[in-house]
mmCIF file of C-alpha atoms in Angstrom:
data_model
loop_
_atom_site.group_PDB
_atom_site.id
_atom_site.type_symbol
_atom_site.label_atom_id
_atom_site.label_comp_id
_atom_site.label_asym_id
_atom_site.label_seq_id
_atom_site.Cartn_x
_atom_site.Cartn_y
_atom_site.Cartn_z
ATOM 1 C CA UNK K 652 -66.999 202.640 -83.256
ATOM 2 C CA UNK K 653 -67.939 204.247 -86.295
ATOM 3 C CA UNK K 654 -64.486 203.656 -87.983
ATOM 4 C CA UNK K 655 -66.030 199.733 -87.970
ATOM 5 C CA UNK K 656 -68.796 201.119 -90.132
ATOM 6 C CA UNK K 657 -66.407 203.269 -92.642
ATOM 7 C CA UNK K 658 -64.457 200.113 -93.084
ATOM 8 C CA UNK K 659 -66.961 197.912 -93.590
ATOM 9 C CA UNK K 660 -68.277 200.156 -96.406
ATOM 10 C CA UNK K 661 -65.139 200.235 -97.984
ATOM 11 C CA UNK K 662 -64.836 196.811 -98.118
ATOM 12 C CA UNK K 663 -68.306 196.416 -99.458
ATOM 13 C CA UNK K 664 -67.412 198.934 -102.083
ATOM 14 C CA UNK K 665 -63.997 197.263 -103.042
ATOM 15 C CA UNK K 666 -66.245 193.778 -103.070
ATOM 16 C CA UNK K 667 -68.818 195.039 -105.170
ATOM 17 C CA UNK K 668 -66.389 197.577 -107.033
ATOM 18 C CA UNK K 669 -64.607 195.095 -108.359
ATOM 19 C CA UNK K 670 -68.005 193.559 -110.103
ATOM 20 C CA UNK K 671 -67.616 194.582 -113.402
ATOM 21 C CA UNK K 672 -63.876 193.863 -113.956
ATOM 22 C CA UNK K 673 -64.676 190.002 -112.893
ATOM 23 C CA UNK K 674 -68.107 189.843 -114.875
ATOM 24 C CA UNK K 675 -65.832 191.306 -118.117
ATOM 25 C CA UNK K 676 -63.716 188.337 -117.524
ATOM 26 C CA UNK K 677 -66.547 185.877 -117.475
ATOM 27 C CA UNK K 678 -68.908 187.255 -120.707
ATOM 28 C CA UNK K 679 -66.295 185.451 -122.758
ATOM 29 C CA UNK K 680 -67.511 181.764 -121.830
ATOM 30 C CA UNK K 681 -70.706 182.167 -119.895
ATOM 31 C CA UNK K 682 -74.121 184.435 -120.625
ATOM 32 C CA UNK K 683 -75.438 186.642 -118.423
ATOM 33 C CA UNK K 684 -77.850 184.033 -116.766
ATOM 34 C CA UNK K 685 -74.985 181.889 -115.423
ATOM 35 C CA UNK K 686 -72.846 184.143 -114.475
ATOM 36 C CA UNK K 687 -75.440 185.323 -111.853
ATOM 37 C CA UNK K 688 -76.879 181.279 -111.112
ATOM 38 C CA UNK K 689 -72.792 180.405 -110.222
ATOM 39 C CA UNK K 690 -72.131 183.706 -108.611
ATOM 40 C CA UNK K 691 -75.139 183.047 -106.625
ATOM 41 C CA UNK K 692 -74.626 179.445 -106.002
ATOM 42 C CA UNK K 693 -70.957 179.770 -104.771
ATOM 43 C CA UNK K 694 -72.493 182.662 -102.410
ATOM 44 C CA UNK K 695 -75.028 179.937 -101.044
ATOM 45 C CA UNK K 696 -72.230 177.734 -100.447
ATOM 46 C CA UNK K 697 -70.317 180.152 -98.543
ATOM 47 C CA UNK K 698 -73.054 181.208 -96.385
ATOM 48 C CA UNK K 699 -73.879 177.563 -95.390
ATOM 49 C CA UNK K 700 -71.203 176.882 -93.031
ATOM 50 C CA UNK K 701 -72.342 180.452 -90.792
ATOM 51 C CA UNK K 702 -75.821 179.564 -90.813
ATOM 52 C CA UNK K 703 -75.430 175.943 -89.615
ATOM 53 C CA UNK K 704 -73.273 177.007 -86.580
ATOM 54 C CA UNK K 705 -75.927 179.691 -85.849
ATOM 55 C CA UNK K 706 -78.822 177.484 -86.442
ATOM 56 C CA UNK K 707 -80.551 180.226 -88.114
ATOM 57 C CA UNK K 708 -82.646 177.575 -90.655
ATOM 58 C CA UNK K 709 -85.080 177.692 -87.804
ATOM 59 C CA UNK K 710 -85.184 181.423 -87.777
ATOM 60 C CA UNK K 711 -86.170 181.953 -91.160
ATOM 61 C CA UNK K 712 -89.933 182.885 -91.801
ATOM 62 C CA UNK K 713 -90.935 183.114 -94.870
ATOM 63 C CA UNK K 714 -93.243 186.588 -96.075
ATOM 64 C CA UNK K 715 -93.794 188.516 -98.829
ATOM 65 C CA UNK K 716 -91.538 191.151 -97.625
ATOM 66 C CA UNK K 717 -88.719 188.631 -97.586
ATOM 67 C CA UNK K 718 -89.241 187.028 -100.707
ATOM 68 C CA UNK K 719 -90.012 189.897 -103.075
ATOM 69 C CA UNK K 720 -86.444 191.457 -100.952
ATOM 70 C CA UNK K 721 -84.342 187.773 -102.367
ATOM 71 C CA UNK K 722 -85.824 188.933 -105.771
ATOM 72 C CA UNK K 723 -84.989 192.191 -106.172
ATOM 73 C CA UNK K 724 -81.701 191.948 -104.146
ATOM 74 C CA UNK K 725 -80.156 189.767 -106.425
ATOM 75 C CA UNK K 726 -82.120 187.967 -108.827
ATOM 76 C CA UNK K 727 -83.004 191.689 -110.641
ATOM 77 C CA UNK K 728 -80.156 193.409 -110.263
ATOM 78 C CA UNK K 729 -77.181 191.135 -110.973
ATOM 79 C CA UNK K 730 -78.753 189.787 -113.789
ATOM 80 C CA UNK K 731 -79.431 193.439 -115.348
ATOM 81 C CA UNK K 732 -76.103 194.515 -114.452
ATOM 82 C CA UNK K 733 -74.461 191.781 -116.098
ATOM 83 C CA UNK K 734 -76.564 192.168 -119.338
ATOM 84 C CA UNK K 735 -75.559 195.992 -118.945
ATOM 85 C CA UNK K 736 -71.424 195.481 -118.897
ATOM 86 C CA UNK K 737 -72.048 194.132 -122.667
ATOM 87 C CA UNK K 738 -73.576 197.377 -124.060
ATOM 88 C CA UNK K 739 -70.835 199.611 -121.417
ATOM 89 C CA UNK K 740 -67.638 200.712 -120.834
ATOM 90 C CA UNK K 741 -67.074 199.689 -116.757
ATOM 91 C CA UNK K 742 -66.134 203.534 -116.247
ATOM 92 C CA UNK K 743 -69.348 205.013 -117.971
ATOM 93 C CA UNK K 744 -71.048 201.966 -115.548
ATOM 94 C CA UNK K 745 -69.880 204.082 -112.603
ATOM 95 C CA UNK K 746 -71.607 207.317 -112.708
ATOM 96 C CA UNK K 747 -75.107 205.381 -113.822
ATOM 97 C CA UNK K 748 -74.850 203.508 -110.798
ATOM 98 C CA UNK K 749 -73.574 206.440 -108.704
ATOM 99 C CA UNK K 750 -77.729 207.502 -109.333
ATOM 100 C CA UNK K 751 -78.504 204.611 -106.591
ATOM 101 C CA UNK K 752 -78.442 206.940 -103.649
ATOM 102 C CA UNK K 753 -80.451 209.448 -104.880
ATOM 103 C CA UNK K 754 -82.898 206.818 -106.056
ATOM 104 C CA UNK K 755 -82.686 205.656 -102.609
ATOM 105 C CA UNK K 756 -82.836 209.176 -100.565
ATOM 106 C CA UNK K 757 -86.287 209.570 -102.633
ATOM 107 C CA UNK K 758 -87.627 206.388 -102.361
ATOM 108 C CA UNK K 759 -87.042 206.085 -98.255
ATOM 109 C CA UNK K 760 -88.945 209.685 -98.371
ATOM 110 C CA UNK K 761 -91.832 207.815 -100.156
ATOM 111 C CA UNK K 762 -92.352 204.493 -98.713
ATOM 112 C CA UNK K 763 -90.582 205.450 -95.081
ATOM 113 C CA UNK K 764 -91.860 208.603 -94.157
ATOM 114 C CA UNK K 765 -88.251 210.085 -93.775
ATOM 115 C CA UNK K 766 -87.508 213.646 -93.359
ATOM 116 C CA UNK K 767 -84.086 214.325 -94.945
ATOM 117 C CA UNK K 768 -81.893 216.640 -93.091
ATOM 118 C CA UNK K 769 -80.166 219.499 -94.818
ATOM 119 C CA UNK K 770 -76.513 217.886 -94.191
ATOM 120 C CA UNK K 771 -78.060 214.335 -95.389
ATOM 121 C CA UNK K 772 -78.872 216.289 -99.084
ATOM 122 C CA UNK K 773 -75.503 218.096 -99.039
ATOM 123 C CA UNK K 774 -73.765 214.556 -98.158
ATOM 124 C CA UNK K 775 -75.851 213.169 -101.270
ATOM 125 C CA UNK K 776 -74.906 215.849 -103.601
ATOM 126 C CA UNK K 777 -71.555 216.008 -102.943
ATOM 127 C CA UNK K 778 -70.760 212.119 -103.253
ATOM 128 C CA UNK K 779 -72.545 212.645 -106.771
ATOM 129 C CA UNK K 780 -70.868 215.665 -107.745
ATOM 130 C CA UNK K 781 -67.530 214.059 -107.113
ATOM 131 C CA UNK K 782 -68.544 210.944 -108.708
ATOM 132 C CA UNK K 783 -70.149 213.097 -112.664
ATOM 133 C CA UNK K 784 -67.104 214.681 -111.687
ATOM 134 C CA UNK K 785 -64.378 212.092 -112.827
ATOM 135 C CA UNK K 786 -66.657 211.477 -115.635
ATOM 136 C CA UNK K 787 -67.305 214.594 -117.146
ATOM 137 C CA UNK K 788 -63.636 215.907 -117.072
ATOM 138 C CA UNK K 789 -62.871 212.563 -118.675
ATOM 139 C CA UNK K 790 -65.258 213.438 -121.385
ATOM 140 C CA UNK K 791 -67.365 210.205 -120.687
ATOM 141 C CA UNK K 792 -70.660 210.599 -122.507
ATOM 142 C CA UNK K 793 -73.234 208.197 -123.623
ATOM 143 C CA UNK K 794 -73.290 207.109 -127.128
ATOM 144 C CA UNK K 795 -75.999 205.424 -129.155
ATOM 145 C CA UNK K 796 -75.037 202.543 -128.953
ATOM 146 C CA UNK K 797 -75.096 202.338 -125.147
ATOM 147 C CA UNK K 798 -78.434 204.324 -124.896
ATOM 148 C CA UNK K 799 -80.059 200.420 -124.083
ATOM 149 C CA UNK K 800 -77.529 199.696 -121.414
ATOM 150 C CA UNK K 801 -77.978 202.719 -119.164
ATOM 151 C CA UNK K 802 -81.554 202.129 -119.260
ATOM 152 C CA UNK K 803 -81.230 198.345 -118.222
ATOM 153 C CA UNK K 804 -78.694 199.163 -115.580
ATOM 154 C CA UNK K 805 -80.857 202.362 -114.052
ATOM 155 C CA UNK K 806 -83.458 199.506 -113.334
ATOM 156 C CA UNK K 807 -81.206 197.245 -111.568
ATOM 157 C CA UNK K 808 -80.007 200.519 -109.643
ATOM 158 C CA UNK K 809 -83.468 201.074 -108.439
ATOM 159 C CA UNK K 810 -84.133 197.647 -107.998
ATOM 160 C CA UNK K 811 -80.964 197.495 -104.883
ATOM 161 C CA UNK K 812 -82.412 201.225 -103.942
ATOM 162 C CA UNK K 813 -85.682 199.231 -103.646
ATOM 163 C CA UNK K 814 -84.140 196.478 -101.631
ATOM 164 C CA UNK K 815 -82.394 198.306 -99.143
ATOM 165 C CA UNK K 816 -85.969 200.489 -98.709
ATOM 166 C CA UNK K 817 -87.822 197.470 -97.867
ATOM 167 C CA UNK K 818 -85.086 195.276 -95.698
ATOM 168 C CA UNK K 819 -85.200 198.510 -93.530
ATOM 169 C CA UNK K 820 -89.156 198.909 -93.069
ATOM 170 C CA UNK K 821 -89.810 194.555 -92.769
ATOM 171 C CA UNK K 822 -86.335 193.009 -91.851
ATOM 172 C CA UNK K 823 -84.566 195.137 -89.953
ATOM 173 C CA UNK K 824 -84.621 192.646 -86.982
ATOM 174 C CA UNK K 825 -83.722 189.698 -89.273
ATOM 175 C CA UNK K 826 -80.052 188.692 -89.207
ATOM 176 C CA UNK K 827 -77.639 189.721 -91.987
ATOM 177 C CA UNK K 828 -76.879 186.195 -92.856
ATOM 178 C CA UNK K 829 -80.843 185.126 -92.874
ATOM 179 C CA UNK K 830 -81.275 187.876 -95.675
ATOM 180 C CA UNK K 831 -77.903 187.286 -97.746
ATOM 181 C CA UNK K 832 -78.583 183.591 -97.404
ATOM 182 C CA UNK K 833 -82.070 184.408 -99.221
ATOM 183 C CA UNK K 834 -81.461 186.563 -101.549
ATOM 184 C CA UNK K 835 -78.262 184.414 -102.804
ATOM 185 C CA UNK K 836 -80.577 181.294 -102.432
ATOM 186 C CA UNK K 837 -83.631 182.903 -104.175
ATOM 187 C CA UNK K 838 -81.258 183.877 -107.498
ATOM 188 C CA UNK K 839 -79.643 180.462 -107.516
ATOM 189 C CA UNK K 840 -83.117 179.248 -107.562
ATOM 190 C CA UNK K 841 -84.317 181.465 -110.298
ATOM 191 C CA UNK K 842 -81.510 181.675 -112.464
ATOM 192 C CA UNK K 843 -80.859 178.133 -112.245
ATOM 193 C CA UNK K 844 -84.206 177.498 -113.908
ATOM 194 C CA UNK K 845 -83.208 179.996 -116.860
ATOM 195 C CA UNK K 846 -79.579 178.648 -117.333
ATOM 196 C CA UNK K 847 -81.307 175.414 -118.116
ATOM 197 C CA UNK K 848 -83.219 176.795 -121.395
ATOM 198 C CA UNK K 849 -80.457 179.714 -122.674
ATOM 199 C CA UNK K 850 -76.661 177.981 -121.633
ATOM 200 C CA UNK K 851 -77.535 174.513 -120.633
ATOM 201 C CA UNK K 852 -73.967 173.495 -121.205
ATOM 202 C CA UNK K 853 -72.107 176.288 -118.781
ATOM 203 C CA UNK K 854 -70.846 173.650 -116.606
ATOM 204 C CA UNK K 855 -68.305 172.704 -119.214
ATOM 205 C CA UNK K 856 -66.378 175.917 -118.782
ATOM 206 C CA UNK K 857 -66.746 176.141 -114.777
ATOM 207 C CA UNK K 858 -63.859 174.286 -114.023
ATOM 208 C CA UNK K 859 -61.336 175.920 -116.219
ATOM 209 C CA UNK K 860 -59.163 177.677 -113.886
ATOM 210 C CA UNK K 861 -59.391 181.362 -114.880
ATOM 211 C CA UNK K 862 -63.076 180.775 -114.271
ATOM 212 C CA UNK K 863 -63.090 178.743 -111.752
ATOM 213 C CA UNK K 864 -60.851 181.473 -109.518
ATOM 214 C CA UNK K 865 -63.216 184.205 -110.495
ATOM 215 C CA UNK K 866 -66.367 182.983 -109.383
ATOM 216 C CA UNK K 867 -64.496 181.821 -105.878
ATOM 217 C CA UNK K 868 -63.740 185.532 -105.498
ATOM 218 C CA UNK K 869 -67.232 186.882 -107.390
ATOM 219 C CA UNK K 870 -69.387 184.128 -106.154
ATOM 220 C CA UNK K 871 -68.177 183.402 -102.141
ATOM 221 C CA UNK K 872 -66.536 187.391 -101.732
ATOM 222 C CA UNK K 873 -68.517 189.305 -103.698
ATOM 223 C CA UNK K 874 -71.554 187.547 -103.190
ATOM 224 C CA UNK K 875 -71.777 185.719 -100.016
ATOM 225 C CA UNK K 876 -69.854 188.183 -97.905
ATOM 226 C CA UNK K 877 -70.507 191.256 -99.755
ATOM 227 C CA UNK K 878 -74.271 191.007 -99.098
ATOM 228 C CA UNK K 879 -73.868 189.774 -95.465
ATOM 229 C CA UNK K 880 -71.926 193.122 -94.945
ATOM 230 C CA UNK K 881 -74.732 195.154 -97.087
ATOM 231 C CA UNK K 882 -77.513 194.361 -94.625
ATOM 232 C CA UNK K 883 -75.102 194.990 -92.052
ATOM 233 C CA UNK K 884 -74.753 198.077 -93.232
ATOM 234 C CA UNK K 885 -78.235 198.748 -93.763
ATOM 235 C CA UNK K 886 -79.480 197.750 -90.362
ATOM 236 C CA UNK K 887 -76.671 200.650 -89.092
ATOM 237 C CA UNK K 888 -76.931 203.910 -90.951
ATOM 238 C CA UNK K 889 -80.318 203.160 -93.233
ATOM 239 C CA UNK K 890 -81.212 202.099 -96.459
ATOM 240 C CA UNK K 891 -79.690 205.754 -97.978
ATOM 241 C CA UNK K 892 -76.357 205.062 -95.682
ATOM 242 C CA UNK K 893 -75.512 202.068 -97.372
ATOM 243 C CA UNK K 894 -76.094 203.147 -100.822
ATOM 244 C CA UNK K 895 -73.247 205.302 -100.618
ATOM 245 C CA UNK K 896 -71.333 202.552 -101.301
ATOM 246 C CA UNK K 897 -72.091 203.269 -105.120
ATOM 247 C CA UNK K 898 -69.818 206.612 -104.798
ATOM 248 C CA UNK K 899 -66.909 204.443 -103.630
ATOM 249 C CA UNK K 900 -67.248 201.781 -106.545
ATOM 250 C CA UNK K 901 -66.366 203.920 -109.312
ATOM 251 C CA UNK K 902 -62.844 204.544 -107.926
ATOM 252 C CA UNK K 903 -62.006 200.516 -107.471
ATOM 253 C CA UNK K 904 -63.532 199.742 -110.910
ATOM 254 C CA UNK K 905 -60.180 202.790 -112.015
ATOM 255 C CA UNK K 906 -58.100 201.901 -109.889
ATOM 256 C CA UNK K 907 -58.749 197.962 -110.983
ATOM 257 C CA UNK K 908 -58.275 199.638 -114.893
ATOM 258 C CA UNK K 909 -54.977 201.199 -113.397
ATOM 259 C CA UNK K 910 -53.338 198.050 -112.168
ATOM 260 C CA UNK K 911 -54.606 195.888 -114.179
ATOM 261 C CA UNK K 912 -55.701 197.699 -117.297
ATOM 262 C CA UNK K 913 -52.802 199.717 -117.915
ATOM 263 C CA UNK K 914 -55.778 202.592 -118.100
ATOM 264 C CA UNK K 915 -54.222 206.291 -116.456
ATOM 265 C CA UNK K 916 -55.461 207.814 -113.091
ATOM 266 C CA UNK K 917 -55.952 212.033 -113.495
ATOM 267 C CA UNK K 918 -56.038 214.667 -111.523
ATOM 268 C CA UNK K 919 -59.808 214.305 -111.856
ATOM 269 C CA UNK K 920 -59.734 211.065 -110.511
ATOM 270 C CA UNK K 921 -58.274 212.713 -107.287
ATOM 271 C CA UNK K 922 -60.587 215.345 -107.042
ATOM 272 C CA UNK K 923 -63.545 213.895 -107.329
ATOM 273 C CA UNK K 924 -62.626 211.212 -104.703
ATOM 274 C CA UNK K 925 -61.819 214.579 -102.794
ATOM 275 C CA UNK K 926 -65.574 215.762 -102.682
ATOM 276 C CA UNK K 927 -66.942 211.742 -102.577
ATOM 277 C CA UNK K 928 -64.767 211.745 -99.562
ATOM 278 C CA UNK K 929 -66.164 214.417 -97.439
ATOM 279 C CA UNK K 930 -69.734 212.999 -98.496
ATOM 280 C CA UNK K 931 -69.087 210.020 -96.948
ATOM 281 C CA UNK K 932 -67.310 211.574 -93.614
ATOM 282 C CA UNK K 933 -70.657 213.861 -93.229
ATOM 283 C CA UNK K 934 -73.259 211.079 -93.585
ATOM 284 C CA UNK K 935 -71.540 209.143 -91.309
ATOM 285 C CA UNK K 936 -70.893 211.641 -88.535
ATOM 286 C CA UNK K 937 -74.713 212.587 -88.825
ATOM 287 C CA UNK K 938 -75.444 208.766 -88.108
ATOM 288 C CA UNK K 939 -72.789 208.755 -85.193
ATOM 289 C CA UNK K 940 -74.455 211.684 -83.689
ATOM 290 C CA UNK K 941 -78.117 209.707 -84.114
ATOM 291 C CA UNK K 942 -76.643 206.749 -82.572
ATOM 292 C CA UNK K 943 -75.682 208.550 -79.801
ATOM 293 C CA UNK K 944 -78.833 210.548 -78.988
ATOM 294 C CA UNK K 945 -80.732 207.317 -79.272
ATOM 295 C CA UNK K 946 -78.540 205.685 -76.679
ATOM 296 C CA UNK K 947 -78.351 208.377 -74.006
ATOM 297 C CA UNK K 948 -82.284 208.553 -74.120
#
């Protein structure tokens, strides 16, 4: 059963890996405000269809808990992020938002009560070391220049470590679709209202095709299913469980620069996937070994 779980954070960290590549792609027509308003919109849009078979309009009940979580899932985040990629390279991106766990770890001690095990801070650590890792040996460091950039995107990093705190405490009963549907809908919402007053013309570029094909993939992949997997996620290992996703991300955003790119993959890069690995196969035998205790009692 757990296999299920390792895949579906894979493919949550290829979906959400591949973020900054696509976003790159769309800062040449669109500002930061529509990217996340069509991202978010085509999201809504694939959502629909699930939650109108599963009559699950009924279902949703409105509280603070929920709407502060389509805020800061989304709305916060994305639009950060994307205002981030334009002051960062998408490899120095990775190891700023490789901070998300740890954010995450404390934050669920805070606000949840959690004890941390010893294996669940040597899981942590390990994902992280593997993670500065491929970014040291590269000799990524910050420069000047993108000083503003890692501050902006270490607030959208706590802002998901945030989200996933509070879906766990208030919606961990609610369905995955019910909270992706929200969040996506709250941002569309939001942004919407913004793209009116900073890129009231964006529509004119939507339909060119480059475009077009990247918010289908960013908007109803990314987006729509990406977040319908992340509460999945969350309601299975934790809050801290699925924000190891963030270790993962780094490698698709090189291996993207590989194919893509024509940017080289080191011996570093294999190594540190080496140690982000073994993280990720001790957090989630821990959380198979919970699951089980909790179902023989």
């Amino acid at each position: 059963m757990s296999i299920i779980y390792i895949f579906a954070l894979l493919m949550l960290s290829t979906l959400w890996g591949s973020t900054f590549f696509w976003t790159k792609i769309l800062l040449v027509d669109f500002h930061p405000i529509s990217i996340v308003f069509f991202r978010c919109l085509f999201g809504v849009l694939f959502l629909l269809p699930f939650l109108i078979k599963q009559k699950a309009f009924s279902k949703i009940k409105l509280s603070a808990s929920l709407i502060t979580i389509g805020l800061l899932g989304a709305t916060v985040p994305w639009t950060l992020m994307t205002v981030s990629v334009q002051y960062l390279e998408t490899t120095l991106s990775g190891i700023i938002n490789s901070l998300t766990p740890i954010f995450g770890m404390l934050l669920s001690i805070i606000v949840l009560k959690h004890r941390p095990k010893s294996l669940d801070w040597l899981s942590l650590f390990l994902g992280f070391f593997g993670v500065a890792f491929i970014f040291i040996v590269q000799n990524k460091t910050i420069q000047s220049t993108e000083i503003l950039g890692v501050l902006i995107l270490l607030v959208a990093t706590f802002s998901y470590s945030f989200t996933s705190i509070l879906s766990s405490k208030y919606q961990k009963q609610t369905s995955p679709y019910i909270l992706a549907f929200t969040t996506l809908f709250t941002a569309t919402i939001v942004c919407g209202i913004m793209m009116f007053f900073v890129q009231p013309d964006s529509y004119s570029n939507l339909f060119e095709p480059t475009n077009f094909s990247v918010y289908l993939i960013l908007g109803m992949l990314s987006s729509g299913l990406g977040y319908v997997v992340f509460y999945y996620l969350v309601s299975y290992g934790g809050p801290v469980y699925v924000l190891f996703i963030t270790y993962i991300m780094p490698i698709i955003s090189l291996m993207l620069g590989y194919f893509f790119l024509d940017e080289s993959v080191t011996g570093s890069m294999i190594f540190g996937l080496f140690f982000i690995l073994i993280s990720i196969t001790l957090m989630n035998k821990d959380k198979r070994k919970e699951k089980g205790k909790f179902e023989s009692a």
